[in-house]
């Protein structure tokens, strides 16, 4: 049978405010709270780990997040919970604080520098 819907790659647009604020919640908490009706997202869905997010995007066909420019051109502060926001506690019991970096990055700034080098 022939489908009247032409083939397509994504069933949703891949760049939305929610995806951007997923990464930037530590830097722009008021924007996330406005988008989420005054609440942060569930801690287990929050940006907790670079590796965890990478795996989700690779393994889950409905996870369409793309990296924001801050991954390549910033001081890395968006990865730190410098405002001491209460982002909740994951089901594991761990609190959501700073983003866990991959083992090859010694600091947020080192992470950004290496991302920029890889991009260039």
Coordinates of N, CA and C in Angstrom, one line a residue:
X1 N 0.8 -1.2 0.0 CA 0.0 0.0 0.0 C 0.9 1.2 0.0
X2 N 0.4 2.2 -0.7 CA 1.1 3.5 -0.8 C 0.6 4.5 0.2
X3 N 1.6 5.1 1.0 CA 1.2 6.0 2.0 C 1.1 7.4 1.4
X4 N 0.0 8.2 1.8 CA -0.1 9.5 1.3 C 0.9 10.5 1.9
X5 N 1.6 10.0 3.0 CA 2.6 10.9 3.6 C 3.9 10.6 3.0
X6 N 4.6 11.6 2.5 CA 5.9 11.4 1.9 C 6.9 11.0 3.0
X7 N 8.0 10.2 2.6 CA 9.0 9.9 3.6 C 9.7 11.1 4.2
X8 N 10.1 11.0 5.4 CA 10.7 12.2 6.1 C 11.7 11.6 7.1
X9 N 12.6 12.5 7.5 CA 13.6 12.1 8.5 C 13.2 12.3 9.9
X10 N 12.7 13.5 10.2 CA 12.3 13.8 11.6 C 10.8 14.1 11.6
X11 N 10.2 13.6 12.7 CA 8.8 13.8 12.9 C 8.5 15.1 13.7
X12 N 9.5 15.8 14.1 CA 9.4 17.0 14.8 C 10.6 17.9 14.4
X13 N 10.4 19.2 14.7 CA 11.5 20.1 14.3 C 12.7 19.8 15.3
X14 N 13.9 19.8 14.9 CA 15.0 19.4 15.7 C 15.6 20.5 16.5
X15 N 15.2 21.7 16.4 CA 15.8 22.8 17.2 C 14.7 23.6 17.8
X16 N 14.4 23.4 19.1 CA 13.3 24.1 19.8 C 13.9 24.8 21.0
X17 N 13.1 25.7 21.6 CA 13.6 26.4 22.8 C 13.8 25.3 24.0
X18 N 13.0 24.3 24.0 CA 13.2 23.3 25.0 C 14.5 22.6 24.9
X19 N 15.0 22.3 23.7 CA 16.3 21.6 23.5 C 17.4 22.6 23.9
X20 N 17.3 23.8 23.5 CA 18.3 24.8 23.8 C 18.4 25.0 25.3
X21 N 17.3 25.2 26.0 CA 17.3 25.4 27.4 C 17.6 24.1 28.2
X22 N 17.5 23.0 27.6 CA 18.0 21.7 28.2 C 19.4 21.9 28.6
X23 N 20.2 22.4 27.6 CA 21.7 22.7 27.9 C 21.9 23.9 28.7
X24 N 21.1 24.9 28.6 CA 21.4 26.2 29.2 C 20.7 26.5 30.5
X25 N 20.0 25.5 31.1 CA 19.2 25.7 32.3 C 20.0 26.3 33.4
X26 N 21.3 26.0 33.6 CA 22.1 26.5 34.7 C 22.4 28.0 34.5
X27 N 22.4 28.4 33.3 CA 22.7 29.8 32.9 C 21.5 30.6 32.8
X28 N 20.4 30.0 32.3 CA 19.2 30.8 32.0 C 18.0 30.1 32.7
X29 N 18.0 30.0 34.1 CA 17.0 29.3 34.8 C 15.6 29.9 34.6
X30 N 15.5 31.2 34.6 CA 14.2 31.9 34.5 C 13.6 31.6 33.1
X31 N 14.3 31.4 32.1 CA 13.8 31.1 30.8 C 13.2 29.6 30.9
X32 N 13.9 28.7 31.5 CA 13.4 27.3 31.6 C 12.1 27.3 32.5
X33 N 12.1 28.1 33.6 CA 11.0 28.1 34.5 C 9.7 28.7 33.7
X34 N 10.0 29.7 32.9 CA 8.9 30.3 32.1 C 8.3 29.2 31.1
X35 N 9.2 28.5 30.5 CA 8.8 27.5 29.5 C 8.1 26.3 30.1
X36 N 8.5 26.0 31.4 CA 8.0 24.8 32.0 C 7.0 25.1 33.1
X37 N 6.3 26.2 33.0 CA 5.2 26.6 33.9 C 5.7 26.6 35.4
X38 N 6.9 27.2 35.5 CA 7.4 27.5 36.9 C 8.1 26.3 37.5
X39 N 8.4 25.3 36.8 CA 9.1 24.1 37.4 C 10.3 23.7 36.4
X40 N 11.3 23.2 37.1 CA 12.4 22.6 36.3 C 11.9 21.2 35.8
X41 N 12.6 20.7 34.8 CA 12.2 19.4 34.2 C 12.6 18.4 35.3
X42 N 12.0 17.2 35.1 CA 12.3 16.1 36.0 C 13.8 15.8 36.0
X43 N 14.4 15.7 37.2 CA 15.9 15.5 37.3 C 16.5 14.5 36.4
X44 N 15.8 13.3 36.2 CA 16.4 12.3 35.4 C 16.4 12.6 33.9
X45 N 15.6 13.7 33.5 CA 15.6 14.1 32.1 C 16.5 15.4 32.0
X46 N 17.1 15.9 33.0 CA 17.9 17.1 32.9 C 19.3 16.8 32.3
X47 N 19.9 17.8 31.9 CA 21.3 17.7 31.4 C 22.2 17.5 32.5
X48 N 22.5 16.2 32.8 CA 23.4 15.8 33.9 C 24.8 15.4 33.5
X49 N 24.9 14.9 32.3 CA 26.2 14.3 31.9 C 26.3 14.4 30.4
X50 N 27.5 14.8 30.0 CA 27.8 14.9 28.5 C 27.7 13.5 27.9
X51 N 28.3 12.5 28.6 CA 28.3 11.2 28.1 C 26.9 10.6 28.0
X52 N 26.1 10.8 29.0 CA 24.7 10.3 29.0 C 23.9 11.0 27.9
X53 N 24.0 12.3 27.7 CA 23.3 12.9 26.6 C 23.8 12.4 25.2
X54 N 25.1 12.3 25.1 CA 25.6 11.7 23.8 C 25.0 10.4 23.5
X55 N 25.0 9.5 24.5 CA 24.5 8.1 24.3 C 23.0 8.2 23.9
X56 N 22.2 9.1 24.6 CA 20.8 9.2 24.3 C 20.6 9.6 22.9
X57 N 21.3 10.6 22.4 CA 21.1 11.1 21.1 C 21.5 10.0 20.1
X58 N 22.5 9.2 20.4 CA 23.0 8.2 19.4 C 22.0 7.0 19.4
X59 N 21.4 6.6 20.6 CA 20.7 5.4 20.7 C 19.1 5.6 20.6
X60 N 18.7 6.8 20.8 CA 17.2 7.0 20.8 C 16.8 7.8 19.6
X61 N 16.1 7.2 18.7 CA 15.8 8.0 17.4 C 14.9 9.2 17.7
X62 N 14.2 9.3 18.8 CA 13.4 10.4 19.1 C 14.1 11.5 19.8
X63 N 15.4 11.3 20.2 CA 16.2 12.4 20.9 C 16.9 13.1 19.8
X64 N 16.5 14.3 19.5 CA 17.0 15.1 18.4 C 17.8 16.3 18.8
X65 N 18.3 16.3 20.0 CA 19.1 17.5 20.4 C 20.3 17.7 19.6
X66 N 20.6 19.0 19.3 CA 21.8 19.4 18.7 C 22.6 20.3 19.6
X67 N 23.9 20.3 19.5 CA 24.7 21.1 20.4 C 24.5 22.6 20.1
X68 N 24.5 23.4 21.1 CA 24.3 24.8 21.0 C 25.7 25.5 20.9
X69 N 25.8 26.7 20.4 CA 27.1 27.4 20.2 C 28.0 27.4 21.5
X70 N 27.4 27.4 22.7 CA 28.2 27.5 23.9 C 29.1 26.3 24.1
X71 N 28.9 25.2 23.4 CA 29.7 24.0 23.4 C 31.1 24.3 22.7
X72 N 31.1 25.3 21.9 CA 32.3 25.7 21.2 C 32.9 27.0 21.4
X73 N 32.1 27.9 22.0 CA 32.6 29.3 22.1 C 32.0 29.9 23.4
X74 N 32.5 29.5 24.5 CA 32.1 30.0 25.8 C 33.2 29.7 26.9
X75 N 32.9 30.1 28.1 CA 33.8 29.8 29.2 C 33.4 28.5 29.9
X76 N 32.3 27.9 29.4 CA 31.9 26.6 30.0 C 31.0 26.8 31.2
X77 N 30.7 28.0 31.6 CA 29.9 28.3 32.8 C 28.5 27.6 32.7
X78 N 28.0 27.4 31.5 CA 26.7 26.8 31.4 C 26.7 25.3 31.9
X79 N 27.9 24.8 32.1 CA 28.0 23.4 32.6 C 28.1 23.4 34.1
X80 N 28.1 24.6 34.8 CA 28.3 24.6 36.2 C 27.0 25.2 36.9
X81 N 26.7 24.7 38.0 CA 25.6 25.2 38.8 C 26.0 26.3 39.7
X82 N 26.5 27.4 39.1 CA 27.1 28.5 40.0 C 26.0 29.2 40.7
X83 N 24.8 29.1 40.3 CA 23.7 29.8 41.0 C 23.1 29.0 42.1
X84 N 23.6 27.8 42.3 CA 23.2 26.8 43.3 C 21.7 26.6 43.2
X85 N 21.2 26.3 42.0 CA 19.8 26.0 41.7 C 19.4 24.7 42.3
X86 N 18.2 24.5 42.7 CA 17.7 23.3 43.2 C 17.1 22.6 42.0
X87 N 17.9 21.8 41.3 CA 17.5 21.1 40.1 C 16.9 19.7 40.4
X88 N 16.9 19.4 41.6 CA 16.3 18.1 42.0 C 17.2 17.0 42.3
X89 N 16.6 15.9 42.6 CA 17.4 14.6 42.9 C 16.9 13.6 41.9
X90 N 17.9 12.9 41.3 CA 17.6 11.8 40.4 C 17.1 10.6 41.1
X91 N 16.5 9.6 40.4 CA 16.1 8.4 41.0 C 17.2 7.6 41.7
X92 N 18.4 7.9 41.2 CA 19.6 7.2 41.9 C 19.9 7.8 43.2
X93 N 19.3 8.9 43.5 CA 19.5 9.6 44.8 C 20.5 10.8 44.7
X94 N 21.2 10.8 43.5 CA 22.2 11.9 43.3 C 21.4 13.2 43.0
X95 N 22.0 14.3 43.5 CA 21.4 15.6 43.2 C 22.0 16.1 41.8
X96 N 21.2 16.8 41.1 CA 21.6 17.4 39.8 C 22.4 18.7 40.2
X97 N 23.6 18.7 39.9 CA 24.5 19.9 40.2 C 25.2 20.3 38.9
X98 N 26.6 20.3 38.9 CA 27.3 20.5 37.7 C 27.2 19.4 36.7
X99 N 27.3 19.7 35.4 CA 27.3 18.6 34.4 C 28.5 17.8 34.5
X100 N 28.4 16.5 34.5 CA 29.5 15.6 34.5 C 30.2 15.6 33.2
X101 N 31.4 15.9 33.1 CA 32.2 16.0 31.9 C 32.8 14.6 31.5
X102 N 33.1 14.4 30.3 CA 33.8 13.2 29.9 C 35.2 13.1 30.5
X103 N 35.8 12.0 30.7 CA 37.1 11.8 31.3 C 38.2 12.6 30.7
X104 N 38.1 12.9 29.4 CA 39.2 13.5 28.7 C 39.2 15.1 28.9
X105 N 38.2 15.6 29.6 CA 38.1 17.0 29.9 C 38.5 17.2 31.4
X106 N 39.4 18.1 31.6 CA 39.9 18.3 33.0 C 39.0 19.4 33.7
X107 N 38.3 20.2 32.9 CA 37.5 21.3 33.4 C 36.5 21.7 32.3
X108 N 35.5 22.5 32.7 CA 34.6 23.0 31.6 C 35.3 23.8 30.5
X109 N 36.3 24.6 30.9 CA 37.0 25.4 29.9 C 37.8 24.5 29.0
X110 N 38.4 23.4 29.6 CA 39.2 22.5 28.8 C 38.2 21.7 27.8
X111 N 37.1 21.4 28.3 CA 36.0 20.7 27.5 C 35.7 21.6 26.3
X112 N 35.4 22.9 26.5 CA 35.1 23.8 25.4 C 36.2 24.0 24.5
X113 N 37.4 24.1 25.0 CA 38.6 24.3 24.1 C 38.8 23.1 23.2
X114 N 38.6 21.9 23.8 CA 38.8 20.7 23.0 C 37.7 20.5 21.9
X115 N 36.5 20.9 22.3 CA 35.4 20.9 21.3 C 35.7 21.8 20.2
X116 N 36.1 23.0 20.5 CA 36.4 24.0 19.4 C 37.6 23.5 18.5
X117 N 38.6 22.9 19.1 CA 39.7 22.3 18.3 C 39.2 21.2 17.4
X118 N 38.3 20.4 17.9 CA 37.7 19.3 17.1 C 36.9 19.9 15.9
X119 N 36.2 20.9 16.2 CA 35.3 21.6 15.2 C 36.1 22.2 14.1
X120 N 37.2 22.9 14.5 CA 38.1 23.6 13.6 C 38.9 22.6 12.7

